[in-house]
């Protein structure tokens, strides 16, 4: 097994438009750095055929296809002997990182960094990290482990009338239940040098990095505290690659027990983000000795990628009419051009509902959504990607049916070949409505989610054979 690591700082050096809300937020300062981390792997499958991968993660809300494609092109120029199609990048889904799309929020003041300028910077840093990880490949060993850390919670509240609401109030008389399940598992992959010294770890958990999601500063959110705490315990030079598992209906925000949790944090003297860092670091410590005792220098390694075609979510006539009414409402909205919040929100909403109308008008000619899916086998564990904010149930279906002992589901890995990925909700969520399960939020719907599950498992099964 050949293993290489690298990491790069992707923090913007000037005030930037932060992505993650329906309005533009201009960063006032850098609270903590944004990073991109790359893990290069090369090994052989059971037949002896060589396989390769560069697995990347970044502190961003998503990874637009234009970013991933440009990174692959640059990597192909920087290194020899690596197939850039075997590189994939996922996002932690922090809401306090700089935007790369000039059109999303509209033009900003001249002192604000250009999204296009930041995109160039981001692509170069990502490509450099990928190339360095590949060039640093050296013999090493891997091990894997499974742990638990309470981080993510289902964020959709269901009421007695059967309707749900994201972040709804649970102290109302008509509160019924939390809509779905939550998954506190932490899948861990560790790398070691030939002498058995820990060099890095990949951590996969089902929660977006969104504790302080509405702030006006640059931040990696809770993954920063996770990195700080793990490195405090195990060494500053340790590489840590975070992945967000299927978590489209999850968040770190507590809807029940929140007052009791806050009291316990106060007693410990920790912020909410520091508490998550403590929990994840504890999960690592709980299994690290077990992982250290089970290192593999020649595990079966295989990596395949395929284009998966999914049925698009059909926009109904009623949804089209509702979108048209919303767009007309926002077009008529009078705002002060100097008001960044109001002007950007108006711009986003006009675009949001205009896209629904365009989809309705063109859906007969565009019945499929194409996306790239990566499937990896490393010994007893597996990894499979998707570009969506995938609701938890779909990830659990993959994990439950996979032949692997552990299956790392990686959401927000690229955006597919279409311009929109969005949420991929369950049928239960669509029936209950609310944000995340509406036509404006979904390129594809529940039927596509099951197709994605089945095709992902077909790819993984092919890596295990009979």
Short mmCIF file of C-alpha atoms in Angstrom, two decimals:
data_model
loop_
_atom_site.label_atom_id
_atom_site.label_comp_id
_atom_site.label_asym_id
_atom_site.label_seq_id
_atom_site.Cartn_x
_atom_site.Cartn_y
_atom_site.Cartn_z
CA UNK A 1 0.00 0.00 0.00
CA UNK A 2 1.30 3.42 -0.98
CA UNK A 3 -0.03 6.34 1.06
CA UNK A 4 0.44 10.11 0.69
CA UNK A 5 -1.01 13.06 2.57
CA UNK A 6 -1.17 16.80 2.03
CA UNK A 7 -3.17 19.76 3.25
CA UNK A 8 -3.47 23.40 2.19
CA UNK A 9 -4.94 26.59 3.59
CA UNK A 10 -7.89 27.85 1.50
CA UNK A 11 -8.81 30.81 3.71
CA UNK A 12 -9.68 33.95 1.69
CA UNK A 13 -7.36 36.91 2.29
CA UNK A 14 -10.01 39.64 1.99
CA UNK A 15 -13.69 40.19 2.91
CA UNK A 16 -15.73 37.58 1.04
CA UNK A 17 -19.30 36.62 0.29
CA UNK A 18 -20.16 33.65 2.51
CA UNK A 19 -22.30 30.86 1.08
CA UNK A 20 -25.01 29.09 3.03
CA UNK A 21 -28.04 31.36 3.46
CA UNK A 22 -30.61 32.95 1.17
CA UNK A 23 -28.85 36.28 1.55
CA UNK A 24 -25.27 37.44 1.14
CA UNK A 25 -23.10 37.79 4.24
CA UNK A 26 -19.83 39.66 3.90
CA UNK A 27 -17.16 38.23 6.20
CA UNK A 28 -15.85 40.66 8.81
CA UNK A 29 -12.88 38.58 9.95
CA UNK A 30 -11.38 35.07 9.92
CA UNK A 31 -12.42 33.13 13.01
CA UNK A 32 -10.45 30.01 12.08
CA UNK A 33 -8.78 28.71 8.91
CA UNK A 34 -10.39 26.83 6.05
CA UNK A 35 -8.47 23.82 4.80
CA UNK A 36 -8.41 21.25 2.04
CA UNK A 37 -6.92 17.84 2.82
CA UNK A 38 -5.89 15.16 0.34
CA UNK A 39 -5.19 11.46 0.86
CA UNK A 40 -3.52 9.59 -2.00
CA UNK A 41 -3.79 5.80 -2.09
CA UNK A 42 -2.34 3.22 -4.45
CA UNK A 43 -2.66 -0.53 -4.08
CA UNK A 44 -3.81 -3.75 -5.70
CA UNK A 45 -7.10 -5.65 -5.87
CA UNK A 46 -7.46 -9.41 -5.40
CA UNK A 47 -6.35 -10.08 -9.00
CA UNK A 48 -3.19 -7.99 -8.56
CA UNK A 49 -4.42 -5.11 -10.74
CA UNK A 50 -3.25 -1.72 -9.47
CA UNK A 51 -5.77 0.94 -8.41
CA UNK A 52 -5.36 4.55 -7.35
CA UNK A 53 -7.34 7.31 -5.66
CA UNK A 54 -6.95 10.83 -4.39
CA UNK A 55 -9.62 11.43 -1.77
CA UNK A 56 -10.11 15.08 -0.89
CA UNK A 57 -12.18 17.07 1.57
CA UNK A 58 -12.60 20.82 1.96
CA UNK A 59 -14.22 23.29 4.33
CA UNK A 60 -16.91 24.45 1.94
CA UNK A 61 -20.67 24.32 1.51
CA UNK A 62 -20.32 22.24 -1.67
CA UNK A 63 -17.96 21.39 -4.53
CA UNK A 64 -19.26 22.81 -7.83
CA UNK A 65 -18.48 20.70 -10.89
CA UNK A 66 -16.48 23.57 -12.38
CA UNK A 67 -14.15 23.45 -9.35
CA UNK A 68 -13.66 19.68 -9.42
CA UNK A 69 -13.13 19.63 -13.20
CA UNK A 70 -10.55 22.41 -13.05
CA UNK A 71 -8.73 20.69 -10.18
CA UNK A 72 -8.55 17.46 -12.16
CA UNK A 73 -7.19 19.30 -15.19
CA UNK A 74 -4.49 21.00 -13.14
CA UNK A 75 -3.55 17.76 -11.39
CA UNK A 76 -3.09 16.08 -14.76
CA UNK A 77 -0.58 18.80 -15.61
CA UNK A 78 1.27 18.60 -12.29
CA UNK A 79 1.75 14.85 -11.87
CA UNK A 80 2.51 11.84 -14.01
CA UNK A 81 0.98 8.40 -13.75
CA UNK A 82 -2.28 9.40 -12.10
CA UNK A 83 -5.71 9.26 -13.76
CA UNK A 84 -7.48 12.49 -12.71
CA UNK A 85 -10.86 10.74 -13.00
CA UNK A 86 -9.84 8.85 -9.86
CA UNK A 87 -9.87 12.06 -7.81
CA UNK A 88 -12.96 13.14 -5.92
CA UNK A 89 -13.63 16.05 -3.57
CA UNK A 90 -16.29 16.33 -0.89
CA UNK A 91 -17.38 19.24 1.30
CA UNK A 92 -18.03 19.48 5.04
CA UNK A 93 -20.95 21.84 4.34
CA UNK A 94 -19.82 24.71 6.51
CA UNK A 95 -21.96 27.80 5.93
CA UNK A 96 -19.12 30.21 6.66
CA UNK A 97 -16.82 29.73 3.67
CA UNK A 98 -16.34 31.92 0.62
CA UNK A 99 -18.53 31.57 -2.46
CA UNK A 100 -17.15 30.81 -5.95
CA UNK A 101 -20.22 31.62 -8.10
CA UNK A 102 -20.49 35.25 -9.21
CA UNK A 103 -24.17 34.90 -10.10
CA UNK A 104 -25.51 33.48 -6.84
CA UNK A 105 -25.88 36.65 -4.78
CA UNK A 106 -25.35 39.27 -7.42
CA UNK A 107 -22.67 42.00 -7.49
CA UNK A 108 -21.14 43.28 -4.26
CA UNK A 109 -19.11 46.31 -3.19
CA UNK A 110 -15.65 46.68 -4.79
CA UNK A 111 -13.81 46.01 -1.52
CA UNK A 112 -15.41 42.55 -1.32
CA UNK A 113 -13.38 39.73 -2.83
CA UNK A 114 -14.66 38.44 -6.13
CA UNK A 115 -16.07 34.88 -6.06
CA UNK A 116 -14.35 34.23 -9.38
CA UNK A 117 -11.03 35.39 -7.95
CA UNK A 118 -11.48 33.14 -4.93
CA UNK A 119 -12.41 30.25 -7.22
CA UNK A 120 -9.06 30.59 -9.02
CA UNK A 121 -7.24 30.62 -5.69
CA UNK A 122 -9.23 27.62 -4.41
CA UNK A 123 -8.62 25.51 -7.50
CA UNK A 124 -4.88 26.15 -7.42
CA UNK A 125 -4.60 25.28 -3.72
CA UNK A 126 -6.69 22.14 -4.16
CA UNK A 127 -4.67 20.97 -7.14
CA UNK A 128 -1.41 21.62 -5.31
CA UNK A 129 -2.59 19.60 -2.29
CA UNK A 130 -3.67 16.72 -4.54
CA UNK A 131 -0.37 16.73 -6.45
CA UNK A 132 1.68 16.85 -3.24
CA UNK A 133 -0.27 13.95 -1.72
CA UNK A 134 0.33 11.88 -4.84
CA UNK A 135 4.02 12.71 -5.02
CA UNK A 136 4.45 11.89 -1.32
CA UNK A 137 3.18 8.33 -1.74
CA UNK A 138 5.27 5.91 0.30
CA UNK A 139 4.80 2.44 1.76
CA UNK A 140 2.52 2.49 4.74
CA UNK A 141 -0.24 0.71 6.56
CA UNK A 142 -3.96 1.26 7.12
CA UNK A 143 -6.48 0.24 9.73
CA UNK A 144 -10.10 1.01 10.32
CA UNK A 145 -12.44 1.27 13.27
CA UNK A 146 -16.01 2.13 14.21
CA UNK A 147 -17.09 4.43 17.03
CA UNK A 148 -19.88 6.65 18.30
CA UNK A 149 -20.17 10.39 18.92
CA UNK A 150 -23.41 12.32 19.37
CA UNK A 151 -23.11 15.14 16.84
CA UNK A 152 -25.98 15.14 14.33
CA UNK A 153 -29.71 15.26 14.99
CA UNK A 154 -32.73 15.11 12.70
CA UNK A 155 -33.82 18.70 12.19
CA UNK A 156 -37.36 18.16 10.85
CA UNK A 157 -40.17 18.53 13.42
CA UNK A 158 -43.50 16.85 12.68
CA UNK A 159 -46.81 18.12 14.05
CA UNK A 160 -50.12 16.40 14.75
CA UNK A 161 -51.50 17.43 11.34
CA UNK A 162 -48.75 15.39 9.64
CA UNK A 163 -46.82 18.38 8.35
CA UNK A 164 -43.12 18.90 9.12
CA UNK A 165 -40.99 21.99 9.50
CA UNK A 166 -37.25 22.32 9.50
CA UNK A 167 -36.15 23.57 12.94
CA UNK A 168 -39.78 23.70 14.04
CA UNK A 169 -40.62 24.37 17.68
CA UNK A 170 -41.03 21.29 19.85
CA UNK A 171 -42.66 23.10 22.79
CA UNK A 172 -45.96 23.59 20.96
CA UNK A 173 -49.14 21.73 21.92
CA UNK A 174 -49.39 20.21 18.44
CA UNK A 175 -45.84 18.78 18.45
CA UNK A 176 -45.90 15.10 17.49
CA UNK A 177 -42.38 13.80 16.90
CA UNK A 178 -39.05 14.27 15.15
CA UNK A 179 -39.53 13.14 11.56
CA UNK A 180 -36.62 10.75 11.12
CA UNK A 181 -33.74 8.79 12.54
CA UNK A 182 -30.30 10.06 13.52
CA UNK A 183 -26.98 8.24 13.20
CA UNK A 184 -24.20 8.80 15.73
CA UNK A 185 -21.70 6.41 14.18
CA UNK A 186 -18.19 7.55 13.31
CA UNK A 187 -16.40 5.55 10.62
CA UNK A 188 -12.64 5.93 10.90
CA UNK A 189 -9.73 5.11 8.62
CA UNK A 190 -6.22 5.43 10.06
CA UNK A 191 -2.89 5.51 8.22
CA UNK A 192 0.49 4.54 9.68
CA UNK A 193 4.10 4.67 8.53
CA UNK A 194 6.14 1.42 8.24
CA UNK A 195 7.25 1.78 11.87
CA UNK A 196 3.63 1.89 13.05
CA UNK A 197 3.46 5.63 13.77
CA UNK A 198 0.12 7.33 13.16
CA UNK A 199 0.25 9.70 10.16
CA UNK A 200 -3.37 10.61 9.52
CA UNK A 201 -7.03 9.75 9.86
CA UNK A 202 -10.20 10.01 7.82
CA UNK A 203 -13.35 10.60 9.91
CA UNK A 204 -16.84 10.14 8.47
CA UNK A 205 -19.96 11.16 10.40
CA UNK A 206 -23.55 12.07 9.54
CA UNK A 207 -23.72 15.79 10.25
CA UNK A 208 -22.97 18.97 8.30
CA UNK A 209 -20.56 21.42 9.91
CA UNK A 210 -23.17 24.01 10.89
CA UNK A 211 -23.13 25.03 14.55
CA UNK A 212 -22.45 28.72 13.83
CA UNK A 213 -23.91 28.69 10.32
CA UNK A 214 -25.30 32.22 10.17
CA UNK A 215 -22.27 34.17 11.37
CA UNK A 216 -20.45 36.88 9.47
CA UNK A 217 -16.97 35.44 9.76
CA UNK A 218 -14.90 32.80 7.95
CA UNK A 219 -14.88 29.48 9.73
CA UNK A 220 -14.66 25.71 9.25
CA UNK A 221 -17.26 25.41 12.02
CA UNK A 222 -16.98 22.40 14.36
CA UNK A 223 -14.38 20.56 12.26
CA UNK A 224 -11.90 23.21 13.36
CA UNK A 225 -12.44 22.27 17.01
CA UNK A 226 -12.26 18.57 16.11
CA UNK A 227 -8.87 19.08 14.44
CA UNK A 228 -7.57 21.21 17.31
CA UNK A 229 -8.56 18.69 19.98
CA UNK A 230 -7.31 15.59 18.15
CA UNK A 231 -3.98 17.24 17.34
CA UNK A 232 -3.64 18.42 20.93
CA UNK A 233 -3.89 14.80 22.00
CA UNK A 234 -1.97 13.08 19.18
CA UNK A 235 0.38 15.56 17.51
CA UNK A 236 0.21 18.82 15.59
CA UNK A 237 1.43 17.28 12.35
CA UNK A 238 -1.43 14.80 12.09
CA UNK A 239 -3.52 14.92 8.91
CA UNK A 240 -7.29 14.85 9.50
CA UNK A 241 -9.69 14.41 6.58
CA UNK A 242 -13.38 14.99 7.47
CA UNK A 243 -16.29 13.54 5.50
CA UNK A 244 -20.00 14.21 5.83
CA UNK A 245 -22.09 11.06 5.51
CA UNK A 246 -25.72 11.13 4.32
CA UNK A 247 -27.15 13.99 6.40
CA UNK A 248 -29.58 16.05 4.32
CA UNK A 249 -32.07 16.08 7.19
CA UNK A 250 -29.48 16.35 9.97
CA UNK A 251 -27.76 19.19 11.81
CA UNK A 252 -25.86 19.71 15.07
CA UNK A 253 -28.72 21.85 16.44
CA UNK A 254 -30.65 20.30 19.31
CA UNK A 255 -34.45 20.52 19.16
CA UNK A 256 -35.00 18.54 22.37
CA UNK A 257 -32.77 18.49 25.50
CA UNK A 258 -31.16 21.75 24.37
CA UNK A 259 -31.38 23.44 27.78
CA UNK A 260 -29.90 20.44 29.58
CA UNK A 261 -27.09 20.21 27.02
CA UNK A 262 -26.34 23.90 27.42
CA UNK A 263 -26.12 23.51 31.19
CA UNK A 264 -23.62 20.66 30.85
CA UNK A 265 -21.48 22.70 28.45
CA UNK A 266 -21.47 25.57 30.91
CA UNK A 267 -20.30 23.25 33.67
CA UNK A 268 -17.47 22.03 31.43
CA UNK A 269 -16.62 25.54 30.29
CA UNK A 270 -16.98 24.58 26.61
CA UNK A 271 -18.68 26.11 23.60
CA UNK A 272 -21.01 23.96 21.51
CA UNK A 273 -18.31 23.51 18.90
CA UNK A 274 -15.70 22.58 21.50
CA UNK A 275 -18.08 20.02 22.96
CA UNK A 276 -18.41 18.37 19.54
CA UNK A 277 -14.63 18.41 19.22
CA UNK A 278 -14.35 16.67 22.61
CA UNK A 279 -16.91 14.02 21.63
CA UNK A 280 -15.29 13.17 18.30
CA UNK A 281 -11.81 13.10 19.85
CA UNK A 282 -13.13 10.79 22.58
CA UNK A 283 -14.56 8.49 19.90
CA UNK A 284 -11.14 8.35 18.26
CA UNK A 285 -9.37 7.63 21.53
CA UNK A 286 -11.86 4.91 22.36
CA UNK A 287 -10.80 2.78 19.36
CA UNK A 288 -7.31 4.01 18.46
CA UNK A 289 -5.41 1.29 20.32
CA UNK A 290 -7.62 -1.36 18.71
CA UNK A 291 -6.92 0.10 15.28
CA UNK A 292 -3.19 0.32 15.99
CA UNK A 293 -3.13 -3.40 16.74
CA UNK A 294 -4.72 -4.29 13.39
CA UNK A 295 -2.63 -2.58 10.70
CA UNK A 296 -2.59 -3.82 7.09
CA UNK A 297 0.27 -3.17 4.68
CA UNK A 298 -1.27 -4.99 1.69
CA UNK A 299 -5.06 -4.72 1.95
CA UNK A 300 -7.26 -5.36 -1.06
CA UNK A 301 -7.71 -1.99 -2.73
CA UNK A 302 -10.02 -1.19 -5.63
CA UNK A 303 -11.59 2.00 -6.96
CA UNK A 304 -14.21 2.33 -9.70
CA UNK A 305 -16.34 5.20 -10.92
CA UNK A 306 -19.52 5.24 -13.00
CA UNK A 307 -22.05 7.68 -14.40
CA UNK A 308 -25.39 7.07 -12.72
CA UNK A 309 -28.58 8.31 -14.36
CA UNK A 310 -31.42 9.26 -12.06
CA UNK A 311 -34.99 10.32 -12.85
CA UNK A 312 -35.48 14.02 -12.25
CA UNK A 313 -38.12 15.22 -9.84
CA UNK A 314 -41.17 16.19 -11.88
CA UNK A 315 -42.34 19.74 -11.27
CA UNK A 316 -46.13 19.67 -11.07
CA UNK A 317 -48.36 22.33 -12.59
CA UNK A 318 -49.35 23.57 -9.13
CA UNK A 319 -45.71 23.88 -8.14
CA UNK A 320 -45.02 25.83 -11.33
CA UNK A 321 -47.88 28.25 -10.60
CA UNK A 322 -46.75 28.70 -7.02
CA UNK A 323 -43.19 29.40 -8.21
CA UNK A 324 -44.45 31.93 -10.73
CA UNK A 325 -46.42 33.74 -8.02
CA UNK A 326 -43.37 33.79 -5.77
CA UNK A 327 -41.14 35.09 -8.52
CA UNK A 328 -43.60 37.87 -9.36
CA UNK A 329 -43.78 38.76 -5.67
CA UNK A 330 -40.01 39.08 -5.36
CA UNK A 331 -39.67 40.97 -8.65
CA UNK A 332 -42.13 43.53 -7.31
CA UNK A 333 -40.25 43.85 -4.02
CA UNK A 334 -38.75 47.34 -3.59
CA UNK A 335 -35.37 47.27 -1.86
CA UNK A 336 -32.67 49.78 -1.03
CA UNK A 337 -29.71 49.08 -3.38
CA UNK A 338 -27.36 49.73 -0.46
CA UNK A 339 -29.02 47.03 1.67
CA UNK A 340 -26.88 43.92 1.07
CA UNK A 341 -29.29 41.63 2.92
CA UNK A 342 -32.41 42.77 1.06
CA UNK A 343 -30.90 43.07 -2.42
CA UNK A 344 -29.15 39.70 -2.27
CA UNK A 345 -32.19 37.93 -0.85
CA UNK A 346 -34.38 39.35 -3.60
CA UNK A 347 -31.80 38.25 -6.20
CA UNK A 348 -31.63 34.70 -4.75
CA UNK A 349 -35.39 34.29 -4.54
CA UNK A 350 -36.03 35.46 -8.09
CA UNK A 351 -33.45 32.96 -9.29
CA UNK A 352 -34.74 30.18 -7.01
CA UNK A 353 -38.30 30.29 -8.31
CA UNK A 354 -37.26 31.08 -11.86
CA UNK A 355 -35.32 27.82 -11.95
CA UNK A 356 -38.43 25.89 -10.90
CA UNK A 357 -40.34 27.46 -13.79
CA UNK A 358 -37.55 26.63 -16.24
CA UNK A 359 -37.45 23.03 -15.05
CA UNK A 360 -41.21 22.71 -15.57
CA UNK A 361 -40.93 24.10 -19.08
CA UNK A 362 -38.00 21.87 -20.09
CA UNK A 363 -38.47 18.68 -18.05
CA UNK A 364 -39.92 16.71 -20.95
CA UNK A 365 -36.60 17.17 -22.75
CA UNK A 366 -34.46 16.53 -19.65
CA UNK A 367 -35.87 13.45 -17.89
CA UNK A 368 -32.59 12.34 -16.33
CA UNK A 369 -30.01 13.68 -13.94
CA UNK A 370 -26.48 12.38 -14.50
CA UNK A 371 -24.00 12.15 -11.68
CA UNK A 372 -20.62 10.59 -11.07
CA UNK A 373 -20.41 7.99 -8.30
CA UNK A 374 -17.15 6.64 -6.87
CA UNK A 375 -16.91 3.29 -5.10
CA UNK A 376 -13.81 2.26 -3.16
CA UNK A 377 -12.86 -0.94 -1.38
CA UNK A 378 -10.04 -0.93 1.15
CA UNK A 379 -9.78 -4.25 2.94
CA UNK A 380 -13.02 -4.80 4.86
CA UNK A 381 -14.35 -1.27 4.40
CA UNK A 382 -16.01 0.57 1.53
CA UNK A 383 -16.59 4.16 0.47
CA UNK A 384 -19.26 5.45 -1.94
CA UNK A 385 -19.98 9.03 -3.02
CA UNK A 386 -22.91 11.14 -4.13
CA UNK A 387 -23.34 14.88 -4.85
CA UNK A 388 -26.51 15.50 -2.84
CA UNK A 389 -27.55 16.59 0.61
CA UNK A 390 -28.76 13.03 0.91
CA UNK A 391 -31.38 12.32 3.56
CA UNK A 392 -30.12 9.92 6.20
CA UNK A 393 -32.44 7.02 5.32
CA UNK A 394 -30.77 6.52 1.94
CA UNK A 395 -27.33 6.35 3.50
CA UNK A 396 -28.56 3.79 6.01
CA UNK A 397 -30.03 1.66 3.22
CA UNK A 398 -26.60 1.56 1.59
CA UNK A 399 -24.83 0.75 4.87
CA UNK A 400 -27.33 -1.96 5.83
CA UNK A 401 -27.07 -3.82 2.52
CA UNK A 402 -23.36 -3.34 1.83
CA UNK A 403 -21.03 -6.35 1.95
CA UNK A 404 -18.40 -4.23 3.69
CA UNK A 405 -17.95 -4.35 7.45
CA UNK A 406 -18.09 -0.55 7.41
CA UNK A 407 -19.36 1.64 4.57
CA UNK A 408 -18.35 5.28 4.43
CA UNK A 409 -21.14 7.14 2.58
CA UNK A 410 -19.79 10.48 1.34
CA UNK A 411 -22.30 13.17 0.40
CA UNK A 412 -21.61 16.52 -1.29
CA UNK A 413 -18.92 14.95 -3.45
CA UNK A 414 -19.08 17.06 -6.59
CA UNK A 415 -22.34 18.31 -8.13
CA UNK A 416 -22.93 15.83 -10.90
CA UNK A 417 -23.08 16.96 -14.50
CA UNK A 418 -26.09 19.17 -13.87
CA UNK A 419 -25.87 22.61 -12.32
CA UNK A 420 -28.04 21.73 -9.33
CA UNK A 421 -27.80 18.86 -6.87
CA UNK A 422 -29.68 20.04 -3.82
CA UNK A 423 -31.38 17.88 -1.24
CA UNK A 424 -32.47 14.33 -1.98
CA UNK A 425 -35.47 13.77 0.35
CA UNK A 426 -37.40 10.71 1.43
CA UNK A 427 -41.01 10.12 0.36
CA UNK A 428 -42.00 10.77 3.98
CA UNK A 429 -40.37 14.21 3.86
CA UNK A 430 -41.96 15.15 0.53
CA UNK A 431 -45.39 14.24 1.89
CA UNK A 432 -44.75 16.31 5.02
CA UNK A 433 -43.42 19.27 2.94
CA UNK A 434 -41.16 22.04 4.30
CA UNK A 435 -37.75 23.29 3.18
CA UNK A 436 -35.45 20.58 1.89
CA UNK A 437 -38.32 18.56 0.42
CA UNK A 438 -39.82 21.07 -2.00
CA UNK A 439 -39.43 21.22 -5.77
CA UNK A 440 -37.14 24.25 -5.52
CA UNK A 441 -34.78 22.25 -3.28
CA UNK A 442 -34.63 19.00 -5.24
CA UNK A 443 -33.20 18.17 -8.63
CA UNK A 444 -34.31 14.59 -8.01
CA UNK A 445 -36.82 13.01 -5.63
CA UNK A 446 -37.35 9.87 -3.53
CA UNK A 447 -37.57 7.52 -6.52
CA UNK A 448 -34.13 8.68 -7.63
CA UNK A 449 -32.87 8.13 -4.09
CA UNK A 450 -33.69 4.45 -4.30
CA UNK A 451 -32.07 4.20 -7.75
CA UNK A 452 -28.97 5.82 -6.27
CA UNK A 453 -28.97 3.30 -3.41
CA UNK A 454 -29.28 0.34 -5.77
CA UNK A 455 -26.63 1.54 -8.22
CA UNK A 456 -24.23 2.38 -5.40
CA UNK A 457 -24.60 -1.13 -4.03
CA UNK A 458 -24.10 -2.65 -7.48
CA UNK A 459 -20.78 -0.82 -7.74
CA UNK A 460 -19.72 -1.88 -4.25
CA UNK A 461 -20.82 -5.48 -4.78
CA UNK A 462 -18.66 -5.60 -7.88
CA UNK A 463 -15.61 -4.85 -5.73
CA UNK A 464 -16.34 -7.86 -3.53
CA UNK A 465 -17.44 -10.35 -6.20
CA UNK A 466 -19.10 -13.51 -4.90
#
